[in-house]
Amino acid sequence: MNEMNLCDVPLGKKAIVEKVISSGSIKRRLLDIGLTPGTVVESVFSNPGGNLTAYMIRGALIAIRDNDSKNILIREIES
Amino acid sequence: MKILKNNSIDKVIALAGNPNVGKSTVFNALTGLHQHTGNWPGKTVKNASGLFRYQEHFYKIYDLPGIYSILAHSEEEVVARDFICFGESDLTVIVVDACSLMRNLNLVLQITEITSNIILCVNLIDEANKKKINIDIELLKEILGIEVIATSARSGKGLEHLASAIDKYSFEPNKDVYKVQYSRHLEKAISIVEGSLKNKLKSNLNSRWVALNLLKEDNELFESIDNYLGQGFLDKEILKSISLAREYLLEKEIEITEIEDIVVERINNIAEEISNKVTSYGKKNYNKRDRLLDKILTNKITGIPIMMLLFGFIFWLTIEGANYPSSLLNKMFFSVEELLFNFCSYFLPNWFSNLLIYGVYRTLAWVVSVMLPPMMIFFPLFTLLEDLGYLPRIAFNVDKVFKKCSSCGKQALTMAMGFGCNAVGVCGARIIDSPRERLIAIITNSFVPCNGRFPTLIAIITMFFVGVNSNNSILSVAILMSVILLGILMTFIVSKLLSMTILKGIPSSFTLELPPYRRPQVGKVIIRSVLDRTIFVLGRAVTIAIPAGIVIWVLANVSYNGLSLLLHVSNFLNPFASILGMDGIILLAFILGFPANEIVMPIIIMSYMATGNLTDFTNLADLKLLLVNNGWTITTAISIMIFSLMHWPCSTTCLTIKKETKSNKWTLISILIPTLCGIIICTALNLLFKIML
């Protein structure tokens, strides 16, 4: 299966995190909020500007900018 | 940070946890203090401390800023981490959110690596039950090997239990605390370093944790450890063991820079494992209500209009509601003025009664009657929004514009806090990770008019734009909103300019948590916001108003060369003030208002009254007459509104900026930028008016 990024997940769909490929402090931040390999993430809604999307990550709703979520590789999309 | 252990305090307790898990509520409930709690991440930015007693023991509790991890990214995380690691607290109570245990357990596991003196407080258990999330407290206790207490701090459930557990475990530490195990190779490397540390560490530091962190290339933490243990702690033996262990890891193909990731991932996985074991879900779609609300409040079409309407409504209520009580207070204060004067004259010299009544009392009366009513309405309404969980949604809605200005959406949150008080907004900028973007948020915060400046703006709008008799509060709101929008526009322009010049950089990454909506506790919010904020802010204004009243009275009543000092000063300031479209008295009022913006309007009124002979007011119409008699026109009104929006921040804000940036340079820049903007815009406008009119 082709690798996809978290920002490609359509609203309302779920995906499984494969790897966080960003580096430095943002990588640590993303890992801290629970985006480790194997985590199920649901894309919930995006903001009026369309540059920020809120994801349901381990029970918490967290918004991430699209430039950051494109550095999160995902494995598959569940319906 | 130093903790003074005086004799009366038996133990020191640290309260730690993720942001927004109700830590401050637990803190307030235990200590009986009333630190303001809000529903957005990062509310607690300073360490608050309080005392509590359980039976014969006294405890000092520190409420640490909310953090996700002790691997420290932002200022507040460093504060919390250093306190847990080096603060020498006797017990750490970790508060976690029962609704998102999995993520919260990360921090718990990280802290178990440092210390065994822990109690876990699973808070918001009622909310979890409502969402059909069940947590097996007994099993969690067994797995982690520490005391676990379920609480619902807002309703007080479980707190008695928590207090008794604190009392118990402060004196007898847990024995078999769960310890995170890493891969065989990493464990071996840890033990190599740990061996060299034996007997060299102070009792509170865990040697295994120190060893693990010495292996990593974390300079910041390295420095903290070095500071705590004293320079030169890292002797040859330890340094040798570190390089030995690192060599070993490289042999096993583990990069030093990877250690951090390995640790984070391992802890995350264990957190997930434990959470899955102890949590069971009832019906799914537990947050249907929240999602529906978010659909409306963050929608592409409705999100921003609703935000504007909401703020418009709050301003409207403030203006409309403040009108009547304001004039009532005014009448009340001034009806007894003469009576008080006569009373004082009985036993005080005449000049002193004059100073006391026509100087101090009158200024105080103005400050209270102009300020109190709008504050009493605005603060509770704003606190309700905060309590509901709406503020982070604002940051979410408007992030795009901030990104265009190369800054961070969280700046919107600090701006929203600025409406209440700019000093709070500046302090709140700690939630922004990137130092560059944090500085931008701090420097531009005073472009948002704080509550101290609203009364000035509202009074001027009512008198000069809407008409004192027409009572058209919708128009007042529209004008007030445009003033605020101008401030926001300036924020964007200045942010962009800063990112292009002295604070060059590209927008950095950030994550923004959107907390669940909570039903605001209306009664509590009203009581707390009136008692805490209103009384506090009013108290500050009053303490400034007393000396200011004396200064004005003295200036007005002491003459030199046949002119009162007030006229001398105002004449001196006049040439410059008139370039800005104002007069010397107004500029003097802004200068004297440096300690508190609230007293600007009262000082203007007082000064005019002292120089003129019109002294009897019953309403705004009389007041307008006074101002018009002193040469005010609509352009004066506009200039004052703009200058009120853009001038030096008040002294409290300046001090806060100094404390937050730890730099004279940035404090000076934060004062200069808004002041220059105000001067330039006022001057330009007045040139334009002169040409046009």
PDB file of C-alpha atoms in Angstrom, chain B residues 385-523:
ATOM      1  CA  LEU B 385     -16.624  32.094  27.825  1.00  0.00           C
ATOM      2  CA  GLU B 386     -13.376  30.892  29.331  1.00  0.00           C
ATOM      3  CA  ASP B 387     -15.088  28.331  31.508  1.00  0.00           C
ATOM      4  CA  LEU B 388     -17.076  26.998  28.579  1.00  0.00           C
ATOM      5  CA  GLY B 389     -13.895  26.141  26.645  1.00  0.00           C
ATOM      6  CA  TYR B 390     -14.529  28.594  23.826  1.00  0.00           C
ATOM      7  CA  LEU B 391     -11.253  30.542  23.877  1.00  0.00           C
ATOM      8  CA  PRO B 392      -9.067  27.826  22.245  1.00  0.00           C
ATOM      9  CA  ARG B 393     -11.683  27.619  19.465  1.00  0.00           C
ATOM     10  CA  ILE B 394     -10.984  31.284  18.739  1.00  0.00           C
ATOM     11  CA  ALA B 395      -7.303  30.479  18.279  1.00  0.00           C
ATOM     12  CA  PHE B 396      -8.357  27.574  16.041  1.00  0.00           C
ATOM     13  CA  ASN B 397     -10.679  29.746  13.934  1.00  0.00           C
ATOM     14  CA  VAL B 398      -8.242  32.533  13.205  1.00  0.00           C
ATOM     15  CA  ASP B 399      -4.946  30.658  12.896  1.00  0.00           C
ATOM     16  CA  LYS B 400      -4.646  31.282   9.171  1.00  0.00           C
ATOM     17  CA  VAL B 401      -4.246  35.056   9.551  1.00  0.00           C
ATOM     18  CA  PHE B 402      -1.633  34.594  12.237  1.00  0.00           C
ATOM     19  CA  LYS B 403       0.230  32.166  10.056  1.00  0.00           C
ATOM     20  CA  LYS B 404       0.254  34.753   7.285  1.00  0.00           C
ATOM     21  CA  CYS B 405       1.873  37.122   9.785  1.00  0.00           C
ATOM     22  CA  SER B 406       4.443  34.404  10.521  1.00  0.00           C
ATOM     23  CA  SER B 407       3.147  34.024  14.033  1.00  0.00           C
ATOM     24  CA  CYS B 408       1.145  31.520  16.008  1.00  0.00           C
ATOM     25  CA  GLY B 409      -2.620  30.988  16.378  1.00  0.00           C
ATOM     26  CA  LYS B 410      -2.173  30.781  20.096  1.00  0.00           C
ATOM     27  CA  GLN B 411      -1.451  34.491  19.954  1.00  0.00           C
ATOM     28  CA  ALA B 412      -5.218  34.899  19.555  1.00  0.00           C
ATOM     29  CA  LEU B 413      -5.627  33.306  22.961  1.00  0.00           C
ATOM     30  CA  THR B 414      -3.214  35.730  24.571  1.00  0.00           C
ATOM     31  CA  MET B 415      -5.034  38.585  22.832  1.00  0.00           C
ATOM     32  CA  ALA B 416      -8.348  37.382  24.206  1.00  0.00           C
ATOM     33  CA  MET B 417      -6.787  37.386  27.659  1.00  0.00           C
ATOM     34  CA  GLY B 418      -5.556  40.919  26.943  1.00  0.00           C
ATOM     35  CA  PHE B 419      -9.154  42.128  26.813  1.00  0.00           C
ATOM     36  CA  GLY B 420      -9.301  41.409  30.501  1.00  0.00           C
ATOM     37  CA  CYS B 421      -5.821  42.622  31.379  1.00  0.00           C
ATOM     38  CA  ASN B 422      -2.709  43.049  29.232  1.00  0.00           C
ATOM     39  CA  ALA B 423      -0.424  41.832  32.012  1.00  0.00           C
ATOM     40  CA  VAL B 424      -2.342  38.548  32.046  1.00  0.00           C
ATOM     41  CA  GLY B 425      -2.090  38.374  28.261  1.00  0.00           C
ATOM     42  CA  VAL B 426       1.692  38.880  28.385  1.00  0.00           C
ATOM     43  CA  CYS B 427       2.067  36.221  31.042  1.00  0.00           C
ATOM     44  CA  GLY B 428      -0.199  33.881  29.074  1.00  0.00           C
ATOM     45  CA  ALA B 429       2.171  34.059  26.097  1.00  0.00           C
ATOM     46  CA  ARG B 430       4.081  31.292  27.855  1.00  0.00           C
ATOM     47  CA  ILE B 431       1.780  28.812  26.136  1.00  0.00           C
ATOM     48  CA  ILE B 432       3.587  29.637  22.877  1.00  0.00           C
ATOM     49  CA  ASP B 433       6.577  27.318  22.408  1.00  0.00           C
ATOM     50  CA  SER B 434       8.604  29.242  19.889  1.00  0.00           C
ATOM     51  CA  PRO B 435      10.529  32.056  21.606  1.00  0.00           C
ATOM     52  CA  ARG B 436      10.271  34.256  18.525  1.00  0.00           C
ATOM     53  CA  GLU B 437       6.498  33.973  18.288  1.00  0.00           C
ATOM     54  CA  ARG B 438       6.156  34.369  22.024  1.00  0.00           C
ATOM     55  CA  LEU B 439       8.013  37.687  21.862  1.00  0.00           C
ATOM     56  CA  ILE B 440       5.754  38.872  19.053  1.00  0.00           C
ATOM     57  CA  ALA B 441       2.710  38.040  21.159  1.00  0.00           C
ATOM     58  CA  ILE B 442       4.173  39.890  24.149  1.00  0.00           C
ATOM     59  CA  ILE B 443       5.177  43.013  22.223  1.00  0.00           C
ATOM     60  CA  THR B 444       1.827  43.358  20.449  1.00  0.00           C
ATOM     61  CA  ASN B 445      -0.435  42.475  23.359  1.00  0.00           C
ATOM     62  CA  SER B 446      -1.153  46.057  24.396  1.00  0.00           C
ATOM     63  CA  PHE B 447      -2.810  46.746  21.032  1.00  0.00           C
ATOM     64  CA  VAL B 448      -5.771  44.927  22.508  1.00  0.00           C
ATOM     65  CA  PRO B 449      -7.640  47.394  24.720  1.00  0.00           C
ATOM     66  CA  CYS B 450      -7.813  46.023  28.237  1.00  0.00           C
ATOM     67  CA  ASN B 451     -10.690  46.368  30.610  1.00  0.00           C
ATOM     68  CA  GLY B 452      -9.085  49.459  32.139  1.00  0.00           C
ATOM     69  CA  ARG B 453      -9.361  51.260  28.823  1.00  0.00           C
ATOM     70  CA  PHE B 454     -12.941  50.258  27.961  1.00  0.00           C
ATOM     71  CA  PRO B 455     -14.573  52.812  30.277  1.00  0.00           C
ATOM     72  CA  THR B 456     -12.629  55.628  28.601  1.00  0.00           C
ATOM     73  CA  LEU B 457     -13.565  54.380  25.145  1.00  0.00           C
ATOM     74  CA  ILE B 458     -17.184  53.784  26.075  1.00  0.00           C
ATOM     75  CA  ALA B 459     -17.613  57.203  27.718  1.00  0.00           C
ATOM     76  CA  ILE B 460     -16.146  59.000  24.701  1.00  0.00           C
ATOM     77  CA  ILE B 461     -18.191  56.989  22.234  1.00  0.00           C
ATOM     78  CA  THR B 462     -21.376  57.695  24.159  1.00  0.00           C
ATOM     79  CA  MET B 463     -20.734  61.416  24.434  1.00  0.00           C
ATOM     80  CA  PHE B 464     -19.317  62.234  21.056  1.00  0.00           C
ATOM     81  CA  PHE B 465     -20.580  59.678  18.576  1.00  0.00           C
ATOM     82  CA  VAL B 466     -23.900  58.342  19.693  1.00  0.00           C
ATOM     83  CA  GLY B 467     -25.283  61.338  21.529  1.00  0.00           C
ATOM     84  CA  VAL B 468     -25.941  61.344  25.242  1.00  0.00           C
ATOM     85  CA  ASN B 469     -29.683  61.269  24.876  1.00  0.00           C
ATOM     86  CA  SER B 470     -30.250  58.870  22.026  1.00  0.00           C
ATOM     87  CA  ASN B 471     -29.148  55.814  23.986  1.00  0.00           C
ATOM     88  CA  ASN B 472     -28.336  53.880  20.842  1.00  0.00           C
ATOM     89  CA  SER B 473     -26.207  51.141  22.282  1.00  0.00           C
ATOM     90  CA  ILE B 474     -25.999  49.108  19.069  1.00  0.00           C
ATOM     91  CA  LEU B 475     -24.205  52.004  17.404  1.00  0.00           C
ATOM     92  CA  SER B 476     -21.913  52.295  20.457  1.00  0.00           C
ATOM     93  CA  VAL B 477     -21.017  48.637  20.098  1.00  0.00           C
ATOM     94  CA  ALA B 478     -20.342  49.029  16.375  1.00  0.00           C
ATOM     95  CA  ILE B 479     -17.959  51.913  17.065  1.00  0.00           C
ATOM     96  CA  LEU B 480     -16.283  50.123  19.963  1.00  0.00           C
ATOM     97  CA  MET B 481     -15.861  47.027  17.775  1.00  0.00           C
ATOM     98  CA  SER B 482     -14.229  49.094  15.040  1.00  0.00           C
ATOM     99  CA  VAL B 483     -11.788  50.536  17.563  1.00  0.00           C
ATOM    100  CA  ILE B 484     -10.978  47.002  18.709  1.00  0.00           C
ATOM    101  CA  LEU B 485     -10.683  45.804  15.106  1.00  0.00           C
ATOM    102  CA  LEU B 486      -8.230  48.627  14.470  1.00  0.00           C
ATOM    103  CA  GLY B 487      -6.213  47.322  17.420  1.00  0.00           C
ATOM    104  CA  ILE B 488      -6.325  43.797  15.995  1.00  0.00           C
ATOM    105  CA  LEU B 489      -5.322  45.086  12.559  1.00  0.00           C
ATOM    106  CA  MET B 490      -2.367  46.866  14.153  1.00  0.00           C
ATOM    107  CA  THR B 491      -1.455  43.600  15.888  1.00  0.00           C
ATOM    108  CA  PHE B 492      -1.312  41.845  12.525  1.00  0.00           C
ATOM    109  CA  ILE B 493       0.640  44.604  10.825  1.00  0.00           C
ATOM    110  CA  VAL B 494       3.165  44.911  13.657  1.00  0.00           C
ATOM    111  CA  SER B 495       3.499  41.109  13.967  1.00  0.00           C
ATOM    112  CA  LYS B 496       4.215  40.862  10.261  1.00  0.00           C
ATOM    113  CA  LEU B 497       6.701  43.739  10.381  1.00  0.00           C
ATOM    114  CA  LEU B 498       8.456  42.210  13.374  1.00  0.00           C
ATOM    115  CA  SER B 499       8.750  38.838  11.615  1.00  0.00           C
ATOM    116  CA  MET B 500      10.244  40.597   8.637  1.00  0.00           C
ATOM    117  CA  THR B 501      12.759  42.646  10.629  1.00  0.00           C
ATOM    118  CA  ILE B 502      14.030  42.229  14.174  1.00  0.00           C
ATOM    119  CA  LEU B 503      12.268  38.926  14.824  1.00  0.00           C
ATOM    120  CA  LYS B 504      12.922  37.249  11.478  1.00  0.00           C
ATOM    121  CA  GLY B 505      11.636  33.761  11.053  1.00  0.00           C
ATOM    122  CA  ILE B 506       9.082  31.454   9.571  1.00  0.00           C
ATOM    123  CA  PRO B 507       5.936  30.292  11.364  1.00  0.00           C
ATOM    124  CA  SER B 508       6.947  27.410  13.624  1.00  0.00           C
ATOM    125  CA  SER B 509       5.013  24.302  14.435  1.00  0.00           C
ATOM    126  CA  PHE B 510       2.549  24.032  17.244  1.00  0.00           C
ATOM    127  CA  THR B 511      -0.237  21.854  18.519  1.00  0.00           C
ATOM    128  CA  LEU B 512      -3.389  23.284  19.996  1.00  0.00           C
ATOM    129  CA  GLU B 513      -5.602  21.304  22.284  1.00  0.00           C
ATOM    130  CA  LEU B 514      -9.328  21.883  22.003  1.00  0.00           C
ATOM    131  CA  PRO B 515     -10.692  20.884  25.407  1.00  0.00           C
ATOM    132  CA  PRO B 516     -14.153  19.415  25.834  1.00  0.00           C
ATOM    133  CA  TYR B 517     -16.904  21.961  26.383  1.00  0.00           C
ATOM    134  CA  ARG B 518     -17.926  22.235  29.976  1.00  0.00           C
ATOM    135  CA  ARG B 519     -21.144  23.562  31.345  1.00  0.00           C
ATOM    136  CA  PRO B 520     -20.059  26.778  33.064  1.00  0.00           C
ATOM    137  CA  GLN B 521     -20.732  26.971  36.772  1.00  0.00           C
ATOM    138  CA  VAL B 522     -22.606  30.241  36.454  1.00  0.00           C
ATOM    139  CA  GLY B 523     -23.002  31.048  40.131  1.00  0.00           C
TER     140      GLY B 523
END
